[in-house]
Coordinates of C-alpha atoms and ligand atoms in Angstrom, one line a residue:
Chain A
X25 CA -16.3 8.1 -6.9
X26 CA -14.1 9.7 -9.6
X27 CA -11.8 11.1 -7.0
X28 CA -11.3 7.6 -5.5
X29 CA -10.7 6.1 -8.9
X30 CA -8.2 8.7 -9.7
X31 CA -6.5 8.2 -6.5
X32 CA -6.4 4.5 -7.1
X33 CA -4.8 4.8 -10.6
X34 CA -2.2 7.3 -9.0
X35 CA -1.4 4.9 -6.3
X36 CA -1.0 2.1 -8.9
X37 CA 1.4 4.1 -10.9
X38 CA 3.4 4.9 -7.8
X39 CA 3.4 1.2 -6.8
X40 CA 4.4 0.0 -10.2
X41 CA 7.2 2.5 -10.5
X42 CA 8.6 1.5 -7.2
X43 CA 11.2 -1.3 -7.8
X44 CA 11.2 -2.5 -4.3
X45 CA 7.5 -2.9 -4.1
X46 CA 7.6 -5.2 -7.4
X47 CA 10.6 -7.1 -6.0
X48 CA 8.8 -7.8 -2.7
X49 CA 5.3 -8.4 -3.8
X50 CA 5.9 -10.2 -7.1
X51 CA 9.3 -11.4 -7.6
X52 CA 10.2 -12.6 -4.1
X53 CA 7.2 -15.2 -4.0
X54 CA 8.1 -16.4 -7.5
X55 CA 11.7 -16.9 -6.4
X56 CA 10.5 -18.8 -3.5
X57 CA 8.4 -21.1 -5.6
X58 CA 11.4 -21.6 -8.1
X59 CA 13.8 -22.2 -5.4
X60 CA 11.6 -25.0 -3.8
X61 CA 10.0 -26.0 -6.9
X62 CA 13.1 -27.5 -8.5
X63 CA 14.2 -29.0 -5.4
X64 CA 12.7 -32.4 -5.3
X65 CA 11.8 -33.6 -1.9
X66 CA 10.3 -36.7 -3.1
X67 CA 12.1 -40.2 -3.6
X68 CA 10.7 -43.3 -5.3
X69 CA 7.0 -43.6 -4.2
X70 CA 5.6 -47.1 -3.5
X71 CA 2.6 -47.7 -5.8
X72 CA -0.6 -47.5 -3.8
X73 CA -3.5 -49.5 -5.3
X74 CA -6.8 -49.5 -3.6
X75 CA -9.2 -52.3 -4.3
X76 CA -13.0 -52.0 -4.0
X77 CA -15.9 -54.1 -4.9
X78 CA -16.2 -57.8 -4.4
X79 CA -15.0 -59.1 -1.0
X80 CA -15.1 -62.9 -1.9
X81 CA -12.4 -65.5 -1.8
X82 CA -11.1 -64.8 -5.4
X83 CA -10.9 -61.1 -4.7
X84 CA -8.9 -61.9 -1.5
X85 CA -6.6 -63.9 -3.5
X86 CA -6.0 -61.2 -5.8
X87 CA -5.2 -58.7 -3.3
X88 CA -2.8 -61.1 -1.8
X89 CA -1.0 -61.6 -5.1
X90 CA -0.8 -57.8 -5.6
X91 CA 0.7 -57.4 -2.0
X92 CA 3.3 -59.8 -2.9
X93 CA 4.7 -57.3 -5.6
X94 CA 7.5 -55.6 -3.7
X95 CA 6.8 -51.8 -4.8
X96 CA 2.9 -52.2 -4.3
X97 CA 1.0 -51.1 -1.2
X98 CA -2.7 -52.4 -1.3
X99 CA -5.7 -51.2 0.6
X100 CA -9.2 -52.3 0.5
X101 CA -12.3 -50.3 0.9
X102 CA -15.5 -49.1 -0.5
X103 CA -15.5 -47.5 -4.0
X104 CA -16.5 -44.2 -2.8
X105 CA -13.9 -43.8 -0.1
X106 CA -11.1 -45.1 -2.2
X107 CA -12.0 -42.7 -4.9
X108 CA -11.9 -39.9 -2.5
X109 CA -8.4 -41.2 -1.4
X110 CA -7.4 -41.2 -5.0
X111 CA -8.4 -37.7 -5.7
X112 CA -6.5 -36.6 -2.6
X113 CA -3.5 -38.2 -4.2
X114 CA -3.2 -40.9 -1.7
X115 CA -3.7 -43.7 -4.1
X116 CA -2.3 -44.2 -7.5
X117 CA -4.7 -46.7 -8.8
X118 CA -8.2 -47.9 -7.7
X119 CA -9.3 -51.3 -8.9
X120 CA -12.9 -51.7 -8.9
X121 CA -14.1 -55.3 -8.9
X122 CA -17.6 -56.4 -9.9
X123 CA -20.1 -57.8 -7.3
X124 CA -18.5 -61.0 -7.8
X125 CA -15.1 -61.6 -9.2
X126 CA -14.3 -64.4 -11.3
X127 CA -10.6 -64.6 -12.6
X128 CA -11.6 -66.9 -15.3
X129 CA -13.2 -64.1 -17.3
X130 CA -16.4 -62.6 -18.1
X131 CA -16.8 -59.5 -16.1
X132 CA -15.3 -56.3 -16.8
X133 CA -13.0 -54.6 -14.4
X134 CA -12.7 -50.8 -14.0
X135 CA -9.5 -49.1 -13.0
X136 CA -9.5 -45.5 -11.8
X137 CA -6.1 -43.9 -12.2
X138 CA -4.6 -40.9 -10.7
X139 CA -3.9 -38.6 -13.7
X140 CA -1.4 -36.7 -11.7
X141 CA 1.2 -39.3 -11.3
X142 CA 1.8 -40.8 -14.8
X143 CA 5.0 -42.7 -13.8
X144 CA 3.5 -44.6 -10.9
X145 CA 0.1 -45.2 -12.6
X146 CA 1.8 -46.6 -15.7
X147 CA 3.9 -49.1 -13.6
X148 CA 0.8 -49.8 -11.4
X149 CA -1.2 -50.7 -14.5
X150 CA 1.5 -53.1 -15.8
X151 CA 1.8 -54.8 -12.5
X152 CA -2.0 -55.0 -12.3
X153 CA -2.3 -56.3 -15.8
X154 CA 0.4 -58.9 -15.0
X155 CA -1.3 -60.1 -11.8
X156 CA -4.7 -60.4 -13.4
X157 CA -3.2 -62.3 -16.3
X158 CA -1.5 -64.7 -13.8
X159 CA -4.8 -65.2 -12.1
X160 CA -6.5 -66.1 -15.2
X161 CA -3.9 -68.5 -16.5
X162 CA -4.3 -70.4 -13.2
X163 CA -7.9 -71.0 -13.8
X164 CA -8.0 -71.6 -17.7
X165 CA -5.7 -73.4 -20.1
X166 CA -7.0 -71.3 -22.9
X167 CA -7.3 -67.8 -21.3
X168 CA -9.3 -65.0 -22.1
X169 CA -7.9 -61.7 -20.9
X170 CA -10.1 -60.1 -18.5
X171 CA -11.1 -56.6 -19.8
X172 CA -10.0 -53.6 -18.0
X173 CA -11.5 -50.2 -18.6
X174 CA -9.2 -47.4 -17.5
X175 CA -10.8 -44.2 -16.1
X176 CA -8.6 -41.3 -15.6
X177 CA -9.6 -39.3 -12.4
X178 CA -8.3 -35.7 -11.8
X179 CA -6.4 -36.1 -8.7
X180 CA -3.9 -34.3 -6.4
X181 CA -0.3 -35.1 -7.2
X182 CA 1.1 -34.9 -3.8
X183 CA 4.2 -33.1 -5.1
X184 CA 5.8 -30.4 -2.8
X185 CA 5.3 -27.6 -5.4
X186 CA 1.4 -28.3 -5.0
X187 CA 1.6 -27.8 -1.4
X188 CA 4.0 -25.0 -1.5
X189 CA 2.5 -22.7 -4.1
X190 CA -0.8 -21.8 -2.5
X191 CA 1.3 -21.4 0.8
X192 CA 3.7 -19.0 -0.9
X193 CA 0.7 -17.2 -2.5
X194 CA -0.9 -16.6 0.9
X195 CA 2.5 -15.6 2.5
X196 CA 2.8 -13.0 -0.4
X197 CA -0.6 -11.8 0.3
X198 CA 0.2 -11.2 4.0
X199 CA 3.6 -9.6 3.4
X200 CA 2.3 -7.1 0.8
X201 CA -0.6 -6.3 3.1
X202 CA 1.4 -5.9 6.3
X203 CA 4.6 -4.5 5.1
X204 CA 3.2 -2.6 2.0
X205 CA 0.7 -0.7 3.9
X206 CA 2.4 -0.3 7.4
X207 CA 5.7 1.0 5.7
X208 CA 4.0 2.9 2.9
X209 CA 1.7 4.7 5.2
X210 CA 4.0 5.6 8.1
X211 CA 6.4 7.1 5.3
X212 CA 3.7 9.1 3.8
X213 CA 2.7 10.4 7.3
X214 CA 6.2 11.1 8.3
X215 CA 7.3 13.0 5.2
X216 CA 4.3 15.1 5.6
X217 CA 2.4 14.0 2.4
X218 CA -0.7 13.2 4.3
X219 CA -0.5 16.7 6.0
X220 CA -0.3 18.3 2.7
X221 CA -3.4 16.3 1.5
X222 CA -5.2 17.3 4.5
X223 CA -5.6 20.8 3.5
X224 CA -7.2 19.9 0.4
X225 CA -10.9 19.1 0.5
X226 CA -10.1 15.4 0.1
X227 CA -11.3 13.3 3.0
X228 CA -9.2 10.7 4.5
X229 CA -11.4 7.8 3.8
X230 CA -11.1 8.7 0.1
X231 CA -7.4 8.1 0.3
X232 CA -7.8 5.0 2.4
X233 CA -10.3 3.5 0.0
X234 CA -7.9 4.2 -2.9
X235 CA -5.0 2.6 -1.1
X236 CA -7.0 -0.4 -0.2
X237 CA -8.4 -0.8 -3.8
X238 CA -4.8 -0.4 -5.1
X239 CA -3.5 -3.1 -2.7
X240 CA -6.4 -5.6 -3.4
X241 CA -5.8 -5.1 -7.2
X242 CA -2.1 -5.9 -6.5
X243 CA -3.1 -8.9 -4.7
X244 CA -5.3 -10.2 -7.7
X245 CA -2.3 -9.8 -9.9
X246 CA -0.2 -11.8 -7.4
X247 CA -2.7 -14.6 -7.5
X248 CA -2.9 -14.6 -11.3
X249 CA 0.9 -14.4 -11.5
X250 CA 1.8 -17.2 -9.2
X251 CA -0.9 -19.6 -10.3
X252 CA 0.0 -18.9 -14.0
X253 CA 3.6 -19.7 -13.2
X254 CA 2.7 -22.8 -11.3
X255 CA 0.6 -24.0 -14.2
X256 CA 3.2 -23.2 -17.0
X257 CA 6.3 -24.0 -15.3
X258 CA 5.5 -26.7 -12.5
X259 CA 2.6 -28.5 -14.1
X260 CA 0.4 -27.3 -11.2
X261 CA -3.0 -29.1 -11.4
X262 CA -5.2 -26.2 -10.7
X263 CA -8.4 -27.9 -9.5
X264 CA -10.4 -25.0 -8.1
X265 CA -12.0 -22.0 -9.6
X266 CA -10.1 -18.7 -10.0
X267 CA -13.0 -16.8 -8.6
X268 CA -13.1 -18.8 -5.4
X269 CA -9.3 -18.2 -5.0
X270 CA -9.9 -14.5 -5.7
X271 CA -12.6 -14.3 -3.0
X272 CA -10.5 -16.2 -0.4
X273 CA -7.5 -14.0 -1.3
X274 CA -9.5 -10.8 -1.0
X275 CA -10.9 -11.7 2.5
X276 CA -7.3 -12.6 3.5
X277 CA -6.1 -9.5 2.0
X278 CA -8.6 -7.3 4.1
X279 CA -7.3 -9.0 7.3
X280 CA -3.7 -8.2 6.4
X281 CA -4.3 -4.8 5.1
X282 CA -6.1 -3.9 8.3
X283 CA -3.2 -5.3 10.4
X284 CA -0.9 -3.1 8.2
X285 CA -2.9 0.0 9.0
X286 CA -3.0 -1.1 12.6
X287 CA 0.7 -1.2 12.7
X288 CA 1.0 2.1 10.8
X289 CA -1.2 3.6 13.6
X290 CA 1.0 2.3 16.6
X291 CA 4.3 2.9 14.9
X292 CA 5.7 6.4 15.2
X293 CA 8.5 6.2 12.4
X294 CA 9.6 3.9 9.6
X295 CA 12.2 2.3 11.8
X296 CA 9.6 1.0 14.1
X297 CA 7.4 -0.4 11.4
X298 CA 9.9 -3.3 10.4
X299 CA 10.4 -4.8 13.8
X300 CA 6.8 -4.5 14.6
X301 CA 5.7 -6.1 11.3
X302 CA 8.2 -8.9 11.8
X303 CA 6.8 -9.7 15.3
X304 CA 3.5 -10.3 13.6
X305 CA 4.4 -11.9 10.4
X306 CA 7.4 -14.1 11.2
X307 CA 5.6 -16.5 13.6
X308 CA 2.8 -16.9 11.0
X309 CA 5.3 -17.3 8.2
X310 CA 7.1 -20.1 10.0
X311 CA 4.1 -21.8 11.8
X312 CA 1.1 -21.4 9.5
X313 CA 2.0 -24.3 7.3
X314 CA 3.2 -22.1 4.3
X315 CA 6.4 -24.2 3.6
X316 CA 5.9 -27.4 5.8
X317 CA 2.9 -29.1 7.0
X318 CA 1.8 -28.0 10.3
X319 CA 1.1 -31.7 11.4
X320 CA 4.8 -32.0 12.2
X321 CA 4.5 -29.3 14.9
X322 CA 4.2 -30.3 18.7
X323 CA 0.5 -30.6 19.5
X324 CA 0.0 -27.5 21.7
X325 CA 1.8 -25.3 19.1
X326 CA -0.2 -26.8 16.4
X327 CA -3.3 -26.0 18.2
X328 CA -2.4 -22.4 18.6
X329 CA -1.3 -22.0 14.9
X330 CA -4.8 -23.4 14.0
X331 CA -6.1 -19.9 14.8
X332 CA -3.6 -17.8 12.9
X333 CA -5.2 -15.8 10.0
X334 CA -2.4 -17.0 7.8
X335 CA -3.3 -20.5 8.7
X336 CA -6.8 -20.1 7.6
X337 CA -5.8 -18.2 4.4
X338 CA -3.1 -20.9 3.4
X339 CA -5.5 -23.8 4.2
X340 CA -8.2 -22.3 2.2
X341 CA -6.2 -21.5 -0.8
X342 CA -4.6 -24.9 -0.8
X343 CA -7.8 -26.6 -0.6
X344 CA -9.2 -24.5 -3.5
X345 CA -6.0 -25.1 -5.6
X346 CA -5.4 -28.7 -4.9
X347 CA -8.7 -30.2 -4.1
X348 CA -10.9 -27.9 -6.0
X349 CA -13.0 -26.9 -2.9
X350 CA -15.6 -24.3 -3.4
X351 CA -16.2 -21.6 -1.0
X352 CA -19.1 -23.2 1.0
X353 CA -17.2 -26.2 2.0
X354 CA -14.4 -23.8 3.3
X355 CA -16.7 -22.1 5.9
X356 CA -14.2 -22.6 8.6
X357 CA -11.5 -20.7 6.8
X358 CA -14.0 -18.1 5.7
X359 CA -15.4 -17.8 9.3
X360 CA -11.8 -17.4 10.7
X361 CA -10.7 -14.9 8.3
X362 CA -14.2 -13.2 8.7
X363 CA -13.5 -12.9 12.4
X364 CA -10.0 -11.7 12.0
X365 CA -10.9 -9.2 9.6
X366 CA -13.6 -7.7 12.1
X367 CA -11.0 -7.6 14.8
X368 CA -8.3 -6.3 12.9
X369 CA -10.3 -3.6 11.2
X370 CA -11.7 -2.5 14.6
X371 CA -8.1 -2.4 16.0
X372 CA -6.9 -0.4 12.9
X373 CA -9.8 2.3 13.2
X374 CA -8.9 2.5 16.9
X375 CA -5.3 3.5 16.5
X376 CA -5.7 5.3 13.0
X377 CA -3.8 8.5 12.8
X378 CA -3.7 10.7 9.9
X379 CA -0.9 12.9 11.4
Chain B
X21 CA -8.7 50.1 0.3
X22 CA -9.7 46.7 -1.1
X23 CA -12.1 44.6 1.1
X24 CA -10.8 42.5 4.0
X25 CA -10.6 38.8 2.8
X26 CA -9.0 37.4 6.0
X27 CA -9.9 38.6 9.4
X28 CA -8.1 36.9 12.2
X29 CA -9.5 37.7 15.9
X30 CA -7.9 36.9 19.1
X31 CA -6.4 33.6 17.9
X32 CA -4.8 31.5 20.7
X33 CA -3.1 28.3 20.6
X34 CA -1.5 26.4 23.5
X35 CA 0.7 23.2 23.6
X36 CA 0.6 22.2 27.1
X37 CA 2.0 25.0 29.2
X38 CA 3.5 26.9 26.1
X39 CA 1.3 29.5 24.7
X40 CA 2.5 29.5 21.1
X41 CA -0.1 32.0 19.7
X42 CA -1.4 34.7 22.1
X43 CA -4.3 36.6 21.1
X44 CA -3.3 37.2 17.6
X45 CA -5.5 39.6 15.5
X46 CA -4.8 41.0 12.1
X47 CA -6.7 41.4 8.8
X48 CA -5.6 41.0 5.2
X49 CA -7.1 42.8 2.2
X50 CA -7.7 41.4 -1.2
X51 CA -4.7 41.4 -3.4
X52 CA -2.3 42.1 -0.6
X53 CA 0.9 40.5 -0.1
X54 CA 0.9 40.0 3.6
X55 CA 4.0 39.0 5.5
X56 CA 4.5 37.7 9.1
X57 CA 7.9 38.1 10.1
X58 CA 9.4 36.6 13.3
X59 CA 12.2 34.6 14.8
X60 CA 12.1 30.8 15.2
X61 CA 9.3 29.6 17.4
X62 CA 7.5 32.9 17.2
X63 CA 4.2 31.0 16.3
X64 CA 4.1 31.8 12.7
X65 CA 3.4 28.3 11.4
X66 CA 0.9 27.5 14.3
X67 CA -1.0 30.7 13.4
X68 CA -1.1 29.8 9.6
X69 CA -2.1 26.3 10.2
X70 CA -5.0 27.2 12.4
X71 CA -6.2 29.5 9.6
X72 CA -5.7 26.8 7.1
X73 CA -7.8 24.3 8.9
X74 CA -4.8 22.1 9.7
X75 CA -4.7 22.7 13.4
X76 CA -7.6 23.0 15.7
X77 CA -8.2 26.7 17.1
X78 CA -8.1 26.9 20.8
X79 CA -9.9 30.2 21.1
X80 CA -10.4 33.0 18.8
X81 CA -12.0 33.4 15.3
X82 CA -10.9 33.4 11.7
X83 CA -13.2 34.7 9.0
X84 CA -11.9 33.9 5.4
X85 CA -13.9 35.2 2.6
X86 CA -16.9 35.8 4.8
X87 CA -16.7 32.2 6.1
X88 CA -16.0 31.0 9.6
X89 CA -13.0 28.6 9.3
X90 CA -14.1 26.4 12.2
X91 CA -17.6 26.0 11.0
X92 CA -16.8 25.7 7.2
X93 CA -13.6 24.0 7.0
X94 CA -14.4 22.4 3.6
X95 CA -15.6 25.6 1.7
X96 CA -12.4 27.2 3.2
X97 CA -10.2 24.5 1.8
X98 CA -11.7 25.1 -1.7
X99 CA -10.8 28.8 -1.4
X100 CA -7.2 28.6 -0.2
X101 CA -3.9 27.2 -1.5
X102 CA -1.3 26.1 0.9
X103 CA 2.5 25.6 0.9
X104 CA 3.5 24.0 4.1
X105 CA 6.7 24.6 5.9
X106 CA 7.6 21.0 6.0
X107 CA 5.7 18.8 3.6
X108 CA 6.5 16.8 0.6
X109 CA 4.8 15.2 -2.2
X110 CA 4.1 11.6 -3.6
X111 CA 7.3 9.9 -4.8
X112 CA 7.2 8.3 -8.2
X113 CA 4.7 10.8 -9.8
X114 CA 6.2 13.4 -12.1
X115 CA 5.2 17.1 -11.7
X116 CA 2.4 16.8 -14.2
X117 CA 0.8 13.8 -12.8
X118 CA 1.0 15.4 -9.2
X119 CA -0.7 18.6 -10.5
X120 CA -3.4 16.5 -12.2
X121 CA -3.9 14.4 -9.0
X122 CA -4.0 17.6 -6.9
X123 CA -6.6 19.0 -9.4
X124 CA -8.8 15.8 -8.6
X125 CA -8.5 16.4 -5.1
X126 CA -10.5 19.7 -5.7
X127 CA -12.6 18.1 -8.2
X128 CA -11.5 20.5 -10.9
X129 CA -9.6 20.3 -14.3
X130 CA -5.9 21.4 -14.3
X131 CA -3.6 22.7 -17.0
X132 CA -0.3 21.5 -15.5
X133 CA 1.9 23.1 -18.1
X134 CA 0.3 26.5 -17.4
X135 CA 0.7 26.1 -13.9
X136 CA 4.3 25.0 -14.2
X137 CA 4.8 28.0 -16.3
X138 CA 3.7 30.2 -13.7
X139 CA 6.5 29.1 -11.6
X140 CA 9.0 28.7 -14.5
X141 CA 9.2 25.0 -14.2
X142 CA 7.7 24.0 -17.7
X143 CA 10.9 22.2 -18.7
X144 CA 10.8 20.1 -15.7
X145 CA 7.2 18.8 -16.3
X146 CA 8.3 15.2 -16.4
X147 CA 10.6 15.4 -13.5
X148 CA 9.9 13.9 -10.1
X149 CA 10.0 16.2 -7.1
X150 CA 13.2 14.5 -5.6
X151 CA 15.0 15.4 -8.8
X152 CA 14.5 19.0 -8.4
X153 CA 16.7 21.6 -6.6
X154 CA 15.7 23.1 -3.3
X155 CA 14.5 26.2 -5.1
X156 CA 12.6 24.3 -7.8
X157 CA 11.0 22.2 -5.2
X158 CA 9.7 25.4 -3.4
X159 CA 8.6 26.8 -6.6
X160 CA 6.7 23.5 -7.3
X161 CA 4.9 23.6 -4.0
X162 CA 3.8 26.9 -4.8
X163 CA 2.5 25.6 -8.1
X164 CA 0.7 22.9 -6.3
X165 CA -0.9 25.5 -4.0
X166 CA -2.4 27.1 -7.0
X167 CA -4.2 24.1 -8.6
X168 CA -7.6 25.1 -7.3
X169 CA -7.1 28.7 -8.4
X170 CA -7.4 30.0 -4.7
X171 CA -8.5 33.2 -3.6
X172 CA -5.8 33.4 -0.9
X173 CA -2.5 31.7 -1.0
X174 CA -0.5 30.7 2.2
X175 CA 3.2 30.3 1.8
X176 CA 5.1 29.2 5.1
X177 CA 8.6 30.2 4.7
X178 CA 8.8 29.7 0.9
X179 CA 12.4 31.1 0.4
X180 CA 14.1 29.7 3.5
X181 CA 17.2 27.8 2.5
X182 CA 17.2 29.4 -1.0
X183 CA 20.1 31.3 -2.2
X184 CA 19.5 34.9 -3.0
X185 CA 18.8 34.5 -6.6
X186 CA 16.4 31.7 -6.1
X187 CA 14.8 33.8 -3.5
X188 CA 14.4 36.7 -5.9
X189 CA 13.1 34.4 -8.5
X190 CA 10.3 33.2 -6.1
X191 CA 9.6 36.9 -5.1
X192 CA 9.0 37.3 -9.0
X193 CA 6.6 34.4 -8.8
X194 CA 4.9 35.6 -5.8
X195 CA 4.2 39.0 -7.3
X196 CA 2.9 37.5 -10.4
X197 CA 0.5 35.4 -8.4
X198 CA -0.7 38.6 -6.8
X199 CA -1.1 40.4 -10.1
X200 CA -3.6 37.6 -11.1
X201 CA -5.8 38.9 -8.4
X202 CA -5.0 36.6 -5.6
X203 CA -4.0 37.5 -2.0
X204 CA -0.9 36.2 -0.5
X205 CA 0.1 35.5 3.1
X206 CA 3.5 34.5 3.8
X207 CA 6.0 34.0 6.6
X208 CA 9.6 34.8 6.6
X209 CA 12.7 35.4 8.7
X210 CA 14.4 37.6 6.2
X211 CA 13.9 41.4 6.9
X212 CA 14.8 42.4 3.3
X213 CA 12.2 40.0 2.0
X214 CA 9.5 41.5 4.1
X215 CA 10.8 44.9 3.1
X216 CA 10.8 44.3 -0.6
X217 CA 8.0 41.9 -1.2
X218 CA 5.3 42.7 1.4
X219 CA 2.8 45.4 1.2
X220 CA 2.1 45.0 4.8
X221 CA 4.1 43.2 7.7
X222 CA 3.0 41.8 11.0
X223 CA 6.1 41.3 13.3
X224 CA 5.5 38.3 15.5
X225 CA 7.5 37.5 18.7
X226 CA 6.7 34.9 21.3
X227 CA 3.2 34.3 20.1
X228 CA 2.1 37.8 19.9
X229 CA 2.0 40.3 17.2
X230 CA 4.0 43.4 18.1
X231 CA 3.6 45.6 15.1
X232 CA 1.4 45.4 11.8
X233 CA 2.0 48.1 9.2
X234 CA 3.5 48.6 5.7
X235 CA 7.3 48.0 6.0
X236 CA 8.2 51.6 5.0
X237 CA 5.9 53.0 7.7
X238 CA 7.4 50.6 10.3
X239 CA 11.0 52.0 9.3
X240 CA 9.7 55.5 9.1
X241 CA 8.2 55.2 12.6
X242 CA 11.4 53.7 13.9
X243 CA 13.6 56.6 12.4
X244 CA 11.0 59.1 13.7
X245 CA 11.5 57.9 17.1
X246 CA 15.1 59.1 16.9
X247 CA 16.7 55.7 16.1
X248 CA 20.2 55.7 14.9
X249 CA 22.0 52.6 13.4
X250 CA 24.8 51.5 15.6
X251 CA 27.0 50.8 12.6
X252 CA 28.1 52.9 9.8
X253 CA 25.6 52.9 6.9
X254 CA 27.0 51.2 3.8
X255 CA 26.0 51.9 0.4
X256 CA 25.8 48.2 -0.5
X257 CA 25.4 44.9 1.4
X258 CA 26.9 41.6 1.0
X259 CA 23.9 40.4 -0.7
X260 CA 24.4 43.0 -3.5
X261 CA 28.0 41.8 -3.9
X262 CA 26.8 38.2 -4.1
X263 CA 24.0 39.0 -6.5
X264 CA 26.5 41.2 -8.7
X265 CA 29.0 38.4 -8.9
X266 CA 26.7 35.5 -9.6
X267 CA 24.8 37.0 -12.3
X268 CA 21.4 38.8 -11.6
X269 CA 18.3 38.0 -10.1
X270 CA 15.0 37.3 -11.8
X271 CA 15.7 34.5 -14.3
X272 CA 12.2 34.9 -15.4
X273 CA 12.8 38.0 -17.3
Ligands
ATP408 N1 2.7 20.3 17.6 C1 3.4 20.9 18.6 N2 3.3 20.5 19.7 C2 4.1 21.1 20.7 N3 4.6 22.4 20.6 C3 4.6 22.9 19.4 C4 3.9 22.2 18.3 N4 4.2 22.9 17.1 C5 4.7 24.0 17.5 N5 5.1 24.0 18.9 C6 5.8 24.9 19.6 O1 5.2 26.2 19.4 C7 6.0 27.3 19.3 C8 5.7 27.9 18.1 O2 5.9 27.0 16.9 P1 5.8 27.5 15.5 O3 6.1 26.3 14.6 O4 4.4 27.9 15.3 O5 6.9 28.6 15.3 P2 7.2 29.3 13.9 O6 7.3 30.8 14.1 O7 6.7 28.7 12.7 O8 8.9 28.8 14.0 P3 10.0 28.6 12.8 O9 10.3 30.0 12.3 O10 10.9 27.9 13.4 O11 9.1 27.8 11.8 C9 7.4 26.5 19.2 O12 7.9 26.9 20.6 C10 7.2 25.3 19.1 O13 8.1 24.4 19.7
MG409 MG1 7.3 27.9 11.1

């Protein structure tokens, strides 16, 4: 145990003293986030208002009036489903009417607002107030304003950075797993470092364990760094729990580390590592929905990418970050990564070479 | 004579068709400096690495400090220190950190400065291996071979590629190791190294040991057989000239 720990500490030292490693694992993902984060892919969004509750005539008229406002899109539905849409960032406001809606007053209205989109919700509230007041005026000469209680709901802002950040995080985990391990290990083997180690009583598994521990520690640091930067600089709404993100990240890390060891096993020299690693990682980088949603892919391609380990990881991470999903609800991603880790570890063990 | 610490018996190694090591037998006594002298491809490295548990033994047997190397590789590894012909160390760790880490591999505490002192590298303690000269690197790998306070130290061509001064410097280091009670087995291509440094020399050629005796005895036997050098004996060699002009040998003194 002590030996493994000392080896881990030594590996961490070596890692942190290696400029390239820091650049690739820490700075490059940050750079991507900054690059894309400050590029706005969004125009002016229409204000999406959901209406729930009463379905009577008066309610229908209200919806009609709202719909007449040019920048507003109205939908009707049950409160629960509209709330879910709000949380997912697909509504800016949800107006909850009482059982029977009377514009003349009396009953109180509830408005749920998306707290991630302050501009749109502010505008939406002003429009809503105006439309309600108009309706009240029509009924009464001495109108009494209908009271509205406003309830802020933590919701996903559908901004690009929110989509991007968990994707880049998954990508960073994949890259440092595959490239870091494959390149590092082949280089140690080729330079004879591993041979030198093998005349000591150290067992190879001690060394592998230390390497894996070191890489997983770096991975946790990557998560903290990227999420931290997202929160500080990009107002990322981190909805989930860090522990869930860690767990998902570690499982993904296991898959990609094993792929790294697998490639180290089949590559003879450092020169062979890079193309091999690229063959594995490039399709995932481009097709696993890291930078752009997979829904735009042609159907057969999309279906295949469904099974990429990076897709599972990116989807899982994204769901934790943006929707606050907990692990049990992400069973599909966990199962996918679990299967991949079994397969890739099996492959890695099969081709593993110390010399 | 001191007791035998290493006994090699009928050792063989094949690589496909090639018989790289062919029924090699020799024994080394405690506190001896034993040299294996031979041309490129003679099988020196293959022989050493089989003894060091690094390559599987095809046939034959090696007993090291009373242990069968094939049966007890781990105990053997605890007792030996190894410098490989072609090996390097982790990058990005300095000499002190490397020695401490190697100590951990043997599960024993190490005094890095003392070890570096033994190979005259105290002042490079914070340097990384790639910042050392070739001779210093060789001396460092000797230091790394000493972390576990081994009974037997194996040095595979420790002085190849070094200039005569650096070579002599390393001889001093090797003699010092021996004077601490350790046994040294080394390989070399250099006749004068074998002659000056080694107590006993095995000459190896094409996988076989063709002679095994103290260097003076080998020379004596040759002369006794009526051998005459083809060229005229000189009183000094080019190496003597070089050493004379570049300031003398052992920097340690
Ligand atoms: N792993 C290997 N696979 C195949 N052949 C090998 C291998 N290692 C060594 N050989 C061959 O075995 C023979 C002996 O090699 P070895 O390295 O033991 O020689 P050596 O005496 O150490 O030579 P040198 O002085 O050049 O270091 C050589 O012909 C070499 O090509
Ligand atoms: Mg050799």
